[in-house]
Coordinates of C-alpha atoms in Angstrom, one line a residue:
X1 CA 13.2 29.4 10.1
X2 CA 16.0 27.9 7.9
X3 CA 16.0 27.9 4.1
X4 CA 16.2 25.0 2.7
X5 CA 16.7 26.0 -0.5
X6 CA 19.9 27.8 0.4
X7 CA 22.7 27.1 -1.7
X8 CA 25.0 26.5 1.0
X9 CA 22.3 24.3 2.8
X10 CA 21.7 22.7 -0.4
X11 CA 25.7 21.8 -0.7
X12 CA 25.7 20.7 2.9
X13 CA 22.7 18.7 2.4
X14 CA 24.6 17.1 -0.7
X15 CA 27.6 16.2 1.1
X16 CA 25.2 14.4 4.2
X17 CA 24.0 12.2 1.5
X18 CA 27.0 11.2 0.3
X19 CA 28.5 10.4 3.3
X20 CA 25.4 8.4 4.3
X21 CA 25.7 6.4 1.2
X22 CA 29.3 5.8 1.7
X23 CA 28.9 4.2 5.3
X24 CA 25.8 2.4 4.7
X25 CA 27.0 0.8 1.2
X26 CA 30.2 -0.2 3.4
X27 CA 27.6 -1.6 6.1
X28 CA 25.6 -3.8 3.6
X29 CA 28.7 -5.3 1.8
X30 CA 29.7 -6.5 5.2
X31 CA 26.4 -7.8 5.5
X32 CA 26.5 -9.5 2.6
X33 CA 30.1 -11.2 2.5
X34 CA 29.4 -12.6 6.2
X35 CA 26.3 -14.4 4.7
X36 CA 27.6 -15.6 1.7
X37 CA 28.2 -18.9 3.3
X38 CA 24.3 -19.4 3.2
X39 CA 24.4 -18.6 -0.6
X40 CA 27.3 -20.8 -1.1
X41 CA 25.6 -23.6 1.2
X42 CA 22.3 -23.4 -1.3
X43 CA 24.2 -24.0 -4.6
X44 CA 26.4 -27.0 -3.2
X45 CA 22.8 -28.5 -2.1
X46 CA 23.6 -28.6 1.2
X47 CA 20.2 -26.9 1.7
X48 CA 17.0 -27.4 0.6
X49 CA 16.3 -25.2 -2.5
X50 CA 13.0 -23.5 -2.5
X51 CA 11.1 -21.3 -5.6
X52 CA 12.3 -18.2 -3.0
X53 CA 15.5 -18.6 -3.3
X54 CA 16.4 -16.7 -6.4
X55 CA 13.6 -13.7 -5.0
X56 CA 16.4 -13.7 -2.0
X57 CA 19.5 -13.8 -4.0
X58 CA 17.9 -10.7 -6.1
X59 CA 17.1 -9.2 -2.8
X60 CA 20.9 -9.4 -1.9
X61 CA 22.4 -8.9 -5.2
X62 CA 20.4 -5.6 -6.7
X63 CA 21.1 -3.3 -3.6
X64 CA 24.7 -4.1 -4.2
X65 CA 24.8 -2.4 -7.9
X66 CA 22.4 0.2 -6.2
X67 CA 25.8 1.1 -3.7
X68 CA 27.8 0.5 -6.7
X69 CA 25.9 3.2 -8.6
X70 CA 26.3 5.4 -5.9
X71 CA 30.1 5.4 -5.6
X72 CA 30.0 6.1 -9.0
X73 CA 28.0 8.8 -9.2
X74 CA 29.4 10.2 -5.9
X75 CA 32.9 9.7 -6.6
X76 CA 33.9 13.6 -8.0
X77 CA 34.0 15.6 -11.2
X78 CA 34.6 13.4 -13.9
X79 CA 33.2 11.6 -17.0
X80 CA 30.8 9.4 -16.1
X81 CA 27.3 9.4 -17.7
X82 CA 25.1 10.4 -14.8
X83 CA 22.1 9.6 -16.6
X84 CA 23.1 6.2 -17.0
X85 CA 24.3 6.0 -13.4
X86 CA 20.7 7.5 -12.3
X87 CA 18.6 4.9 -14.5
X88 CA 21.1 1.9 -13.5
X89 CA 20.9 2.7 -9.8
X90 CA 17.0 3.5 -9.9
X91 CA 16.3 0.7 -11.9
X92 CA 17.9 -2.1 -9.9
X93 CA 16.8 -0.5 -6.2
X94 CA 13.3 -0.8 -7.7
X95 CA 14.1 -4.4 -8.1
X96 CA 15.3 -5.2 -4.8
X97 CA 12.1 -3.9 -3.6
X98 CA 10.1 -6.1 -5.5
X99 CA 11.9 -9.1 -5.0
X100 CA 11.3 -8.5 -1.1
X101 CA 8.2 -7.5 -1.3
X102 CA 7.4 -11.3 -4.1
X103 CA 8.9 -12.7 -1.1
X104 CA 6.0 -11.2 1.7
X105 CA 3.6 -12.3 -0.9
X106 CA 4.8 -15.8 -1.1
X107 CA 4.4 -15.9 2.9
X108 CA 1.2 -14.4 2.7
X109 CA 0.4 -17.9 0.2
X110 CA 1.3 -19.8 2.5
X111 CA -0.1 -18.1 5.6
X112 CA -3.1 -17.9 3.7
X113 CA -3.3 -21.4 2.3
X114 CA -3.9 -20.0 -1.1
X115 CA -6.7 -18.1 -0.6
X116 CA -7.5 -16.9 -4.2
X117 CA -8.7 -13.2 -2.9
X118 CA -5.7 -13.1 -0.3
X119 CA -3.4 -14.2 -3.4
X120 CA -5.4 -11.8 -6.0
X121 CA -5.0 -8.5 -3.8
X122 CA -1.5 -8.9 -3.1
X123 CA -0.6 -9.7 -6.4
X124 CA -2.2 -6.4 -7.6
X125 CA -0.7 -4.2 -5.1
X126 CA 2.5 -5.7 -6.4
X127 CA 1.8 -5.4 -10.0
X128 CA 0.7 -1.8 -9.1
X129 CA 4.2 -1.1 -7.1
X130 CA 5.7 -2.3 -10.5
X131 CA 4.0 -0.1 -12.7
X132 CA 4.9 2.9 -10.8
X133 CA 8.7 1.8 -10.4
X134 CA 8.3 1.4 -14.5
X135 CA 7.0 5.0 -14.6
X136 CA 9.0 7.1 -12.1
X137 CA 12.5 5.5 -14.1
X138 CA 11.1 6.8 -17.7
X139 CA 10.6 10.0 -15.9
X140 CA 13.8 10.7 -14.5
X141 CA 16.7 13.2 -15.8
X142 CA 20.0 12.7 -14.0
X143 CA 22.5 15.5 -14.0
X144 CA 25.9 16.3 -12.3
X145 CA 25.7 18.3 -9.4
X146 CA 28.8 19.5 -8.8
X147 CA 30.7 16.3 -9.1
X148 CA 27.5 14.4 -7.4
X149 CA 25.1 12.6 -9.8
X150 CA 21.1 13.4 -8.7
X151 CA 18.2 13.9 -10.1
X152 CA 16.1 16.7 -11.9
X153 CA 13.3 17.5 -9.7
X154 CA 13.8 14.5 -7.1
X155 CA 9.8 15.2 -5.7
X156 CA 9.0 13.2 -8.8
X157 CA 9.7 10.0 -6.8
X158 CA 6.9 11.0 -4.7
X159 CA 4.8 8.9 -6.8
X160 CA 7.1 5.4 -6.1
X161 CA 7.6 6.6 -2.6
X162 CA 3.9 6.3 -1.8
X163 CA 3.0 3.4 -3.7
X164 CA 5.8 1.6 -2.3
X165 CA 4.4 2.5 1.2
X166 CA 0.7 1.6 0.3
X167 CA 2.0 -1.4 -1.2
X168 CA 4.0 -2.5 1.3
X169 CA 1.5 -1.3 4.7
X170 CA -1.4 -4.0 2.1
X171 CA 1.3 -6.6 2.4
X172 CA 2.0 -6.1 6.1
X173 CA -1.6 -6.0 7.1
X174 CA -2.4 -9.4 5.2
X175 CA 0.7 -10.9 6.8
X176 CA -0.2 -10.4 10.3
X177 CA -3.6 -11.4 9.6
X178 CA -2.4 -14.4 8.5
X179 CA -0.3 -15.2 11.6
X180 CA -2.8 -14.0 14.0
X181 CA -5.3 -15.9 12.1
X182 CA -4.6 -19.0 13.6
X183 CA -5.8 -20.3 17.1
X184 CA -4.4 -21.0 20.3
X185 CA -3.7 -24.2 19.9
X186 CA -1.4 -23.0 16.7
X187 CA 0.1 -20.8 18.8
X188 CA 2.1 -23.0 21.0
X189 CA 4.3 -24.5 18.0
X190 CA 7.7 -22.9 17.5
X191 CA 7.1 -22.1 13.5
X192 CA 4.2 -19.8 14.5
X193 CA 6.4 -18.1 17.3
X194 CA 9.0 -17.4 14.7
X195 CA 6.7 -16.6 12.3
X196 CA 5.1 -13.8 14.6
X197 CA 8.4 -12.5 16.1
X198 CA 9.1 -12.4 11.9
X199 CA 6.0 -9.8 11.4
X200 CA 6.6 -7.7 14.4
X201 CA 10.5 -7.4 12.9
X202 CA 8.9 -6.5 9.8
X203 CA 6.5 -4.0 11.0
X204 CA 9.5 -2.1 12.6
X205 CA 11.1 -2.4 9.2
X206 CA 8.7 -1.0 7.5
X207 CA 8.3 1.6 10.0
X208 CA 12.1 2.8 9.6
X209 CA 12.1 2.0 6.1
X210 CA 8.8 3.4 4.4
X211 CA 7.9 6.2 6.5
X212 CA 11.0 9.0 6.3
X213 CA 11.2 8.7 2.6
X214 CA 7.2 9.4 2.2
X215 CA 8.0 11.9 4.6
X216 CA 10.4 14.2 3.4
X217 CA 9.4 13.8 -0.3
X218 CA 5.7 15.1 1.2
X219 CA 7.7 18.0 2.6
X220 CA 9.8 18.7 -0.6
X221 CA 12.4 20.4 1.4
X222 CA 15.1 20.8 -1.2
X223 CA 16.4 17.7 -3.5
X224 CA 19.3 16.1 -1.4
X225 CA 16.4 15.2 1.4
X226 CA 14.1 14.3 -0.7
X227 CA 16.1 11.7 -1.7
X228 CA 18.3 11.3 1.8
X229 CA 16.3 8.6 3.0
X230 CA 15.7 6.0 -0.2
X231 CA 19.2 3.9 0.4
X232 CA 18.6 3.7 4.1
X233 CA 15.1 2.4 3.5
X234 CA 16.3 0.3 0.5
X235 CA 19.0 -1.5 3.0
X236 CA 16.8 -1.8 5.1
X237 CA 14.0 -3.4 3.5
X238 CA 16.3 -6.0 1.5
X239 CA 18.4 -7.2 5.3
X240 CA 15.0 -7.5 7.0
X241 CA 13.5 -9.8 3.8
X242 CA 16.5 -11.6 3.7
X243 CA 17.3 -12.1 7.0
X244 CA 13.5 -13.2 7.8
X245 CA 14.1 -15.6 4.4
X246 CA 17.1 -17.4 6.2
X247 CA 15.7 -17.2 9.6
X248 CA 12.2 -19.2 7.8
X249 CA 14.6 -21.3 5.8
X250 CA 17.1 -22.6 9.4
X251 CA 13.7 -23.6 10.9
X252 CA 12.6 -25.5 8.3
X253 CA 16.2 -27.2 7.9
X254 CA 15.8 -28.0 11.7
X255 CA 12.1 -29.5 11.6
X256 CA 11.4 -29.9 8.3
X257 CA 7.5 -30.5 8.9
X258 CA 7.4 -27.5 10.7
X259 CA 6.4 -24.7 8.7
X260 CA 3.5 -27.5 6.9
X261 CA 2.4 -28.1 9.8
X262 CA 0.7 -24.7 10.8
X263 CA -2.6 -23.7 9.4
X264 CA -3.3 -27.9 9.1
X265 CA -3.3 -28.8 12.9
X266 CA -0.7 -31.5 12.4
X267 CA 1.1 -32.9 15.3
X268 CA 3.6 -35.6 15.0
X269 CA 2.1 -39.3 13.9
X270 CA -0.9 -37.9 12.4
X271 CA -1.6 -37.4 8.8
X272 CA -1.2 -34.0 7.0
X273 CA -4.6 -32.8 5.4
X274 CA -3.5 -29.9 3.7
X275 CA -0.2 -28.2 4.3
X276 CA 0.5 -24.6 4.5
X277 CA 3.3 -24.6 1.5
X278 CA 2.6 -26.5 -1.5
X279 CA 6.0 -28.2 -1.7
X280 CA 8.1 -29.9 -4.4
X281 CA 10.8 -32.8 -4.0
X282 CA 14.2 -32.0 -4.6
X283 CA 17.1 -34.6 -4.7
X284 CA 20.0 -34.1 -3.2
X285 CA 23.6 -36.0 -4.2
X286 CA 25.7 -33.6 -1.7
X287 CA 25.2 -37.0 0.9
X288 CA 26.6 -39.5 -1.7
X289 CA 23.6 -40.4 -3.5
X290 CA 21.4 -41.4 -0.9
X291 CA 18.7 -39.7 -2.3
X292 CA 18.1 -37.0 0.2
X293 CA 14.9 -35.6 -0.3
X294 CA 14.4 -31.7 0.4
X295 CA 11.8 -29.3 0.0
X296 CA 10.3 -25.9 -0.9
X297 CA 7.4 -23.8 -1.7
X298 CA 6.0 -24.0 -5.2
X299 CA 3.2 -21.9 -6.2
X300 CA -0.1 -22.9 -5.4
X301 CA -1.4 -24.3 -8.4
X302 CA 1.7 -26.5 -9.1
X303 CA 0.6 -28.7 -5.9
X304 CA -0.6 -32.5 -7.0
X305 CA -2.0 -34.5 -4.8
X306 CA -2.3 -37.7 -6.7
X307 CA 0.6 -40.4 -5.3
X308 CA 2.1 -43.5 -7.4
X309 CA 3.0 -46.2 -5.4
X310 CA 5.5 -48.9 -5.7
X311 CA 6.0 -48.2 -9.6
X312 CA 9.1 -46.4 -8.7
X313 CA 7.8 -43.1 -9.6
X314 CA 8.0 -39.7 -7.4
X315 CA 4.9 -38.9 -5.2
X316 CA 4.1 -35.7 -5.1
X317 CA 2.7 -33.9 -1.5
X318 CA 2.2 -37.3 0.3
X319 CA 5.4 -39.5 -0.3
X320 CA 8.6 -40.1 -2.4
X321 CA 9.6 -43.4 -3.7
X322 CA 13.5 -43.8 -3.1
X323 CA 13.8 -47.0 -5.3
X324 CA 11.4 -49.7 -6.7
X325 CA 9.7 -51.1 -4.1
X326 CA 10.1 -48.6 -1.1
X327 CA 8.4 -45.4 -0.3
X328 CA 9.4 -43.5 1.7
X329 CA 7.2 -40.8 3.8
X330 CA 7.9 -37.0 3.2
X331 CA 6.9 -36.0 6.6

Protein backbone atom coordinates (compact mmCIF):
# COMPACT_ATOMS: atom_id res chain seq x y z
CA UNK A 1 0.00 0.00 0.00
CA UNK A 2 1.68 3.38 -1.00
CA UNK A 3 2.54 6.11 1.58
CA UNK A 4 1.15 8.96 1.06
CA UNK A 5 2.89 10.82 3.27
CA UNK A 6 6.20 9.96 1.68
CA UNK A 7 8.34 12.75 1.07
CA UNK A 8 9.15 11.95 -2.29
CA UNK A 9 5.31 11.16 -2.94
CA UNK A 10 4.57 14.32 -1.27
CA UNK A 11 7.07 16.28 -3.83
CA UNK A 12 5.61 14.43 -6.69
CA UNK A 13 2.14 15.15 -5.53
CA UNK A 14 3.39 18.94 -5.33
CA UNK A 15 4.58 19.10 -8.70
CA UNK A 16 1.06 17.31 -10.20
CA UNK A 17 -0.63 20.27 -8.75
CA UNK A 18 1.26 22.67 -10.19
CA UNK A 19 1.15 21.47 -13.42
CA UNK A 20 -2.65 21.05 -13.21
CA UNK A 21 -2.93 24.55 -12.27
CA UNK A 22 -0.74 25.75 -14.97
CA UNK A 23 -2.85 24.03 -17.87
CA UNK A 24 -6.09 24.66 -16.48
CA UNK A 25 -5.46 28.56 -15.67
CA UNK A 26 -4.15 28.52 -19.45
CA UNK A 27 -7.59 26.67 -20.38
CA UNK A 28 -9.87 29.28 -18.55
CA UNK A 29 -8.10 32.46 -19.87
CA UNK A 30 -8.88 31.04 -23.30
CA UNK A 31 -12.29 30.64 -22.19
CA UNK A 32 -12.56 33.81 -21.05
CA UNK A 33 -10.89 36.04 -23.94
CA UNK A 34 -13.12 34.08 -26.70
CA UNK A 35 -16.21 35.32 -24.69
CA UNK A 36 -15.31 38.61 -24.05
CA UNK A 37 -17.31 39.77 -26.94
CA UNK A 38 -20.56 38.92 -24.88
CA UNK A 39 -19.14 41.16 -22.02
CA UNK A 40 -18.16 43.77 -24.40
CA UNK A 41 -21.74 43.44 -26.22
CA UNK A 42 -23.52 44.08 -22.53
CA UNK A 43 -21.67 47.33 -21.77
CA UNK A 44 -22.22 48.90 -25.37
CA UNK A 45 -26.15 47.93 -24.72
CA UNK A 46 -26.32 45.94 -27.39
CA UNK A 47 -27.94 43.49 -24.97
CA UNK A 48 -30.37 43.60 -22.62
CA UNK A 49 -28.89 44.22 -19.09
CA UNK A 50 -30.23 42.12 -16.31
CA UNK A 51 -29.60 42.42 -12.20
CA UNK A 52 -27.38 38.93 -13.18
CA UNK A 53 -25.14 40.40 -15.06
CA UNK A 54 -22.63 41.73 -12.56
CA UNK A 55 -23.17 37.96 -10.46
CA UNK A 56 -21.69 36.66 -14.09
CA UNK A 57 -19.00 39.17 -14.65
CA UNK A 58 -17.81 38.18 -10.87
CA UNK A 59 -18.20 34.66 -11.87
CA UNK A 60 -15.71 35.26 -14.84
CA UNK A 61 -13.50 37.83 -13.26
CA UNK A 62 -12.59 36.16 -9.56
CA UNK A 63 -11.34 32.77 -10.92
CA UNK A 64 -9.03 34.81 -13.03
CA UNK A 65 -7.05 36.34 -9.83
CA UNK A 66 -7.64 32.79 -8.30
CA UNK A 67 -5.09 31.53 -11.57
CA UNK A 68 -3.27 34.64 -11.06
CA UNK A 69 -2.57 33.72 -7.44
CA UNK A 70 -1.54 30.54 -8.37
CA UNK A 71 1.25 31.41 -10.80
CA UNK A 72 2.41 33.43 -8.23
CA UNK A 73 2.63 31.31 -5.61
CA UNK A 74 3.77 28.49 -7.98
CA UNK A 75 6.26 30.29 -9.80
CA UNK A 76 9.78 29.22 -7.63
CA UNK A 77 11.82 30.22 -4.64
CA UNK A 78 11.48 33.76 -4.30
CA UNK A 79 10.01 36.73 -2.19
CA UNK A 80 6.60 36.71 -2.41
CA UNK A 81 4.39 36.79 0.69
CA UNK A 82 2.70 33.36 0.51
CA UNK A 83 0.41 34.26 3.13
CA UNK A 84 -0.95 36.97 1.18
CA UNK A 85 -0.96 34.89 -2.00
CA UNK A 86 -2.93 32.08 0.11
CA UNK A 87 -5.63 34.61 1.57
CA UNK A 88 -5.93 36.58 -1.94
CA UNK A 89 -6.37 33.32 -3.95
CA UNK A 90 -8.77 31.72 -1.18
CA UNK A 91 -10.60 34.71 -0.74
CA UNK A 92 -11.58 35.51 -4.36
CA UNK A 93 -12.21 31.49 -5.40
CA UNK A 94 -14.74 31.71 -2.50
CA UNK A 95 -16.26 34.47 -4.41
CA UNK A 96 -16.63 32.99 -7.65
CA UNK A 97 -18.52 30.38 -5.92
CA UNK A 98 -20.89 32.45 -4.52
CA UNK A 99 -21.61 34.54 -7.33
CA UNK A 100 -22.47 31.22 -9.25
CA UNK A 101 -24.21 29.76 -6.87
CA UNK A 102 -26.45 33.85 -6.32
CA UNK A 103 -26.92 33.06 -9.78
CA UNK A 104 -28.74 29.23 -9.31
CA UNK A 105 -30.71 31.13 -6.65
CA UNK A 106 -31.93 33.76 -8.84
CA UNK A 107 -33.20 30.88 -11.37
CA UNK A 108 -34.63 29.11 -8.61
CA UNK A 109 -36.84 32.77 -8.10
CA UNK A 110 -37.84 32.62 -11.12
CA UNK A 111 -38.52 28.93 -11.52
CA UNK A 112 -40.20 29.25 -8.41
CA UNK A 113 -42.23 32.38 -9.05
CA UNK A 114 -41.06 33.77 -5.77
CA UNK A 115 -42.08 31.31 -3.50
CA UNK A 116 -41.15 32.91 -0.16
CA UNK A 117 -40.00 29.30 1.40
CA UNK A 118 -38.24 28.28 -1.95
CA UNK A 119 -36.51 31.86 -1.82
CA UNK A 120 -35.93 31.69 2.23
CA UNK A 121 -34.11 28.17 2.04
CA UNK A 122 -31.85 28.96 -0.59
CA UNK A 123 -30.98 32.08 0.73
CA UNK A 124 -29.84 30.36 3.92
CA UNK A 125 -27.97 27.71 2.44
CA UNK A 126 -26.17 30.55 0.72
CA UNK A 127 -25.68 32.74 3.66
CA UNK A 128 -24.48 29.48 5.33
CA UNK A 129 -21.82 28.68 2.36
CA UNK A 130 -20.68 32.31 3.12
CA UNK A 131 -20.15 32.02 6.62
CA UNK A 132 -18.04 29.05 6.24
CA UNK A 133 -15.92 30.55 3.21
CA UNK A 134 -15.58 33.63 5.99
CA UNK A 135 -14.23 31.06 8.48
CA UNK A 136 -12.01 28.62 6.63
CA UNK A 137 -9.97 32.06 5.14
CA UNK A 138 -9.40 33.39 9.00
CA UNK A 139 -8.20 29.93 9.62
CA UNK A 140 -5.69 29.53 7.14
CA UNK A 141 -1.63 29.77 7.36
CA UNK A 142 0.13 29.86 4.07
CA UNK A 143 3.77 28.82 3.91
CA UNK A 144 6.40 28.13 1.14
CA UNK A 145 6.83 24.72 0.28
CA UNK A 146 9.78 24.49 -1.33
CA UNK A 147 9.29 27.26 -3.78
CA UNK A 148 5.35 26.28 -3.93
CA UNK A 149 2.98 28.47 -1.75
CA UNK A 150 0.21 25.91 0.28
CA UNK A 151 -1.37 25.72 3.10
CA UNK A 152 -0.76 24.54 6.85
CA UNK A 153 -2.88 21.67 7.37
CA UNK A 154 -4.95 21.87 4.02
CA UNK A 155 -7.86 19.16 5.71
CA UNK A 156 -8.97 22.42 7.30
CA UNK A 157 -10.88 23.21 4.08
CA UNK A 158 -12.88 20.20 4.79
CA UNK A 159 -15.26 22.36 6.47
CA UNK A 160 -15.91 24.80 3.03
CA UNK A 161 -15.52 21.65 1.01
CA UNK A 162 -18.65 20.16 2.44
CA UNK A 163 -20.67 23.08 2.90
CA UNK A 164 -20.08 24.04 -0.59
CA UNK A 165 -21.36 20.57 -1.55
CA UNK A 166 -24.47 20.56 0.78
CA UNK A 167 -25.03 23.99 -0.47
CA UNK A 168 -24.81 23.43 -3.78
CA UNK A 169 -26.68 19.51 -3.96
CA UNK A 170 -29.95 22.20 -1.78
CA UNK A 171 -29.57 24.41 -4.79
CA UNK A 172 -29.57 21.73 -7.46
CA UNK A 173 -32.50 19.79 -5.95
CA UNK A 174 -34.73 23.03 -5.74
CA UNK A 175 -33.70 23.75 -9.38
CA UNK A 176 -34.85 20.71 -10.96
CA UNK A 177 -37.86 20.82 -8.97
CA UNK A 178 -38.62 23.83 -10.27
CA UNK A 179 -38.18 22.73 -14.02
CA UNK A 180 -39.87 19.49 -13.58
CA UNK A 181 -42.58 21.29 -11.72
CA UNK A 182 -44.29 22.42 -14.56
CA UNK A 183 -46.77 20.31 -16.73
CA UNK A 184 -46.80 18.91 -20.04
CA UNK A 185 -48.21 21.40 -21.66
CA UNK A 186 -45.09 23.63 -20.36
CA UNK A 187 -42.99 21.23 -21.59
CA UNK A 188 -43.36 21.68 -25.25
CA UNK A 189 -41.98 25.43 -25.31
CA UNK A 190 -38.38 25.80 -26.19
CA UNK A 191 -37.41 27.96 -22.77
CA UNK A 192 -38.37 24.94 -20.70
CA UNK A 193 -36.29 22.54 -23.08
CA UNK A 194 -33.33 24.73 -22.49
CA UNK A 195 -33.98 25.32 -19.21
CA UNK A 196 -33.98 21.39 -18.49
CA UNK A 197 -31.04 20.53 -20.81
CA UNK A 198 -29.48 23.70 -18.39
CA UNK A 199 -30.09 21.39 -14.99
CA UNK A 200 -29.03 18.12 -16.38
CA UNK A 201 -25.54 20.25 -17.53
CA UNK A 202 -25.50 21.41 -14.15
CA UNK A 203 -26.02 18.27 -12.33
CA UNK A 204 -22.93 16.75 -14.27
CA UNK A 205 -21.11 19.92 -13.13
CA UNK A 206 -21.72 19.59 -9.90
CA UNK A 207 -21.00 16.01 -10.10
CA UNK A 208 -17.24 16.67 -11.58
CA UNK A 209 -17.03 19.71 -9.58
CA UNK A 210 -18.18 18.99 -5.87
CA UNK A 211 -17.58 15.49 -5.45
CA UNK A 212 -13.48 14.86 -5.84
CA UNK A 213 -12.71 17.67 -3.60
CA UNK A 214 -15.18 16.35 -0.62
CA UNK A 215 -13.52 13.27 -1.55
CA UNK A 216 -10.04 13.42 -1.09
CA UNK A 217 -10.24 16.06 1.73
CA UNK A 218 -12.52 13.06 3.49
CA UNK A 219 -9.57 10.83 2.77
CA UNK A 220 -6.80 13.31 4.00
CA UNK A 221 -4.20 11.61 1.97
CA UNK A 222 -1.40 14.02 2.26
CA UNK A 223 -1.84 18.09 1.58
CA UNK A 224 -1.11 18.49 -2.27
CA UNK A 225 -4.49 16.05 -2.82
CA UNK A 226 -6.28 17.44 -0.52
CA UNK A 227 -6.14 20.46 -2.24
CA UNK A 228 -5.60 18.84 -6.02
CA UNK A 229 -9.02 19.10 -6.91
CA UNK A 230 -10.32 22.82 -5.67
CA UNK A 231 -9.17 24.75 -9.04
CA UNK A 232 -10.66 22.04 -11.30
CA UNK A 233 -13.89 22.20 -9.45
CA UNK A 234 -13.61 26.11 -9.16
CA UNK A 235 -13.30 26.27 -13.22
CA UNK A 236 -15.61 24.22 -13.51
CA UNK A 237 -18.29 25.55 -11.50
CA UNK A 238 -17.76 29.31 -12.77
CA UNK A 239 -17.85 27.99 -17.03
CA UNK A 240 -20.95 25.88 -16.32
CA UNK A 241 -22.75 29.16 -14.36
CA UNK A 242 -21.62 31.27 -16.99
CA UNK A 243 -22.06 29.48 -19.82
CA UNK A 244 -25.83 28.43 -18.67
CA UNK A 245 -26.07 32.59 -17.83
CA UNK A 246 -25.35 33.33 -21.69
CA UNK A 247 -27.06 30.33 -23.04
CA UNK A 248 -30.48 31.78 -20.71
CA UNK A 249 -29.53 35.33 -21.75
CA UNK A 250 -29.32 34.31 -26.16
CA UNK A 251 -32.79 32.78 -25.73
CA UNK A 252 -34.22 35.48 -24.15
CA UNK A 253 -32.50 38.03 -26.83
CA UNK A 254 -34.11 35.61 -29.53
CA UNK A 255 -37.80 35.57 -27.96
CA UNK A 256 -37.81 37.91 -25.55
CA UNK A 257 -41.28 36.61 -23.95
CA UNK A 258 -39.86 33.44 -23.64
CA UNK A 259 -38.47 32.81 -20.45
CA UNK A 260 -41.99 34.98 -18.90
CA UNK A 261 -43.81 32.92 -20.41
CA UNK A 262 -43.20 29.56 -18.42
CA UNK A 263 -44.74 28.97 -15.15
CA UNK A 264 -47.80 31.58 -16.52
CA UNK A 265 -49.26 29.46 -19.41
CA UNK A 266 -48.86 32.28 -21.94
CA UNK A 267 -48.98 31.61 -25.56
CA UNK A 268 -48.78 34.27 -28.03
CA UNK A 269 -51.97 36.96 -28.14
CA UNK A 270 -52.97 36.21 -24.76
CA UNK A 271 -52.37 38.31 -21.78
CA UNK A 272 -49.57 37.55 -19.24
CA UNK A 273 -51.01 36.92 -15.59
CA UNK A 274 -47.98 36.65 -13.77
CA UNK A 275 -44.60 36.09 -15.30
CA UNK A 276 -41.89 33.97 -14.16
CA UNK A 277 -39.11 36.90 -13.81
CA UNK A 278 -40.16 40.12 -12.31
CA UNK A 279 -38.57 42.37 -14.95
CA UNK A 280 -37.50 45.99 -15.23
CA UNK A 281 -37.32 48.33 -18.48
CA UNK A 282 -34.18 49.35 -19.63
CA UNK A 283 -33.62 51.92 -22.45
CA UNK A 284 -31.42 51.39 -24.95
CA UNK A 285 -29.71 54.43 -27.24
CA UNK A 286 -27.19 51.77 -29.06
CA UNK A 287 -30.34 51.89 -32.09
CA UNK A 288 -30.22 55.70 -32.34
CA UNK A 289 -32.61 56.64 -29.79
CA UNK A 290 -35.49 54.74 -30.71
CA UNK A 291 -36.14 53.87 -27.44
CA UNK A 292 -35.43 50.25 -27.45
CA UNK A 293 -36.87 48.71 -24.52
CA UNK A 294 -34.97 45.60 -22.87
CA UNK A 295 -35.33 43.57 -20.01
CA UNK A 296 -34.17 41.66 -16.93
CA UNK A 297 -34.80 40.04 -13.75
CA UNK A 298 -35.21 42.23 -10.76
CA UNK A 299 -35.80 40.75 -7.44
CA UNK A 300 -39.04 39.74 -6.47
CA UNK A 301 -40.23 42.45 -4.35
CA UNK A 302 -39.10 45.30 -6.80
CA UNK A 303 -42.01 44.06 -9.26
CA UNK A 304 -45.04 46.82 -9.67
CA UNK A 305 -47.86 46.02 -11.19
CA UNK A 306 -49.62 49.34 -11.32
CA UNK A 307 -49.41 50.89 -15.13
CA UNK A 308 -49.75 54.80 -16.05
CA UNK A 309 -51.28 55.40 -19.16
CA UNK A 310 -50.96 58.07 -21.71
CA UNK A 311 -49.28 60.49 -19.12
CA UNK A 312 -46.03 59.76 -20.71
CA UNK A 313 -44.78 57.89 -17.80
CA UNK A 314 -42.96 54.25 -17.71
CA UNK A 315 -45.32 51.24 -16.97
CA UNK A 316 -43.95 48.87 -15.11
CA UNK A 317 -44.70 44.77 -15.90
CA UNK A 318 -47.61 45.48 -18.31
CA UNK A 319 -46.37 48.22 -20.87
CA UNK A 320 -43.90 51.14 -21.63
CA UNK A 321 -44.92 54.45 -22.92
CA UNK A 322 -42.42 55.41 -25.79
CA UNK A 323 -43.67 59.12 -26.00
CA UNK A 324 -46.84 61.10 -24.93
CA UNK A 325 -49.60 59.54 -26.26
CA UNK A 326 -48.40 55.96 -27.30
CA UNK A 327 -47.80 52.89 -25.34
CA UNK A 328 -46.31 50.54 -26.41
CA UNK A 329 -46.78 46.68 -25.27
CA UNK A 330 -43.81 44.96 -23.45
CA UNK A 331 -44.60 41.55 -24.64
Amino acid sequence: MADWHDYSRVIADYIALVKLVHVLGGLYIWEFVIYLDYDYSVFTRKRKLTWAFPLYLGCRLCPLVVITMQFLGSSGPSKINCQAVIDIGFVFGYLTLLFASALIILRISALWQCNKVVIAIASAAWIAEMISYIYSTIIFRGYDAGGACTIHHAEDTKISTVTTFVTDLILLVLMLIGVLRWNGEHQRDGIWWLLYMQGLGWVLAFTLAEMPPMVFVILNLNEPMNVMFLTPGLIITSLCASHMHRGLSDHGTTDESALAAVGSGERSGETRSRPLLPSFAVRSTHDGGGGAVHWGALPCHFRRNKSRTRSGDRSWGSSVVKSPGETIPTR
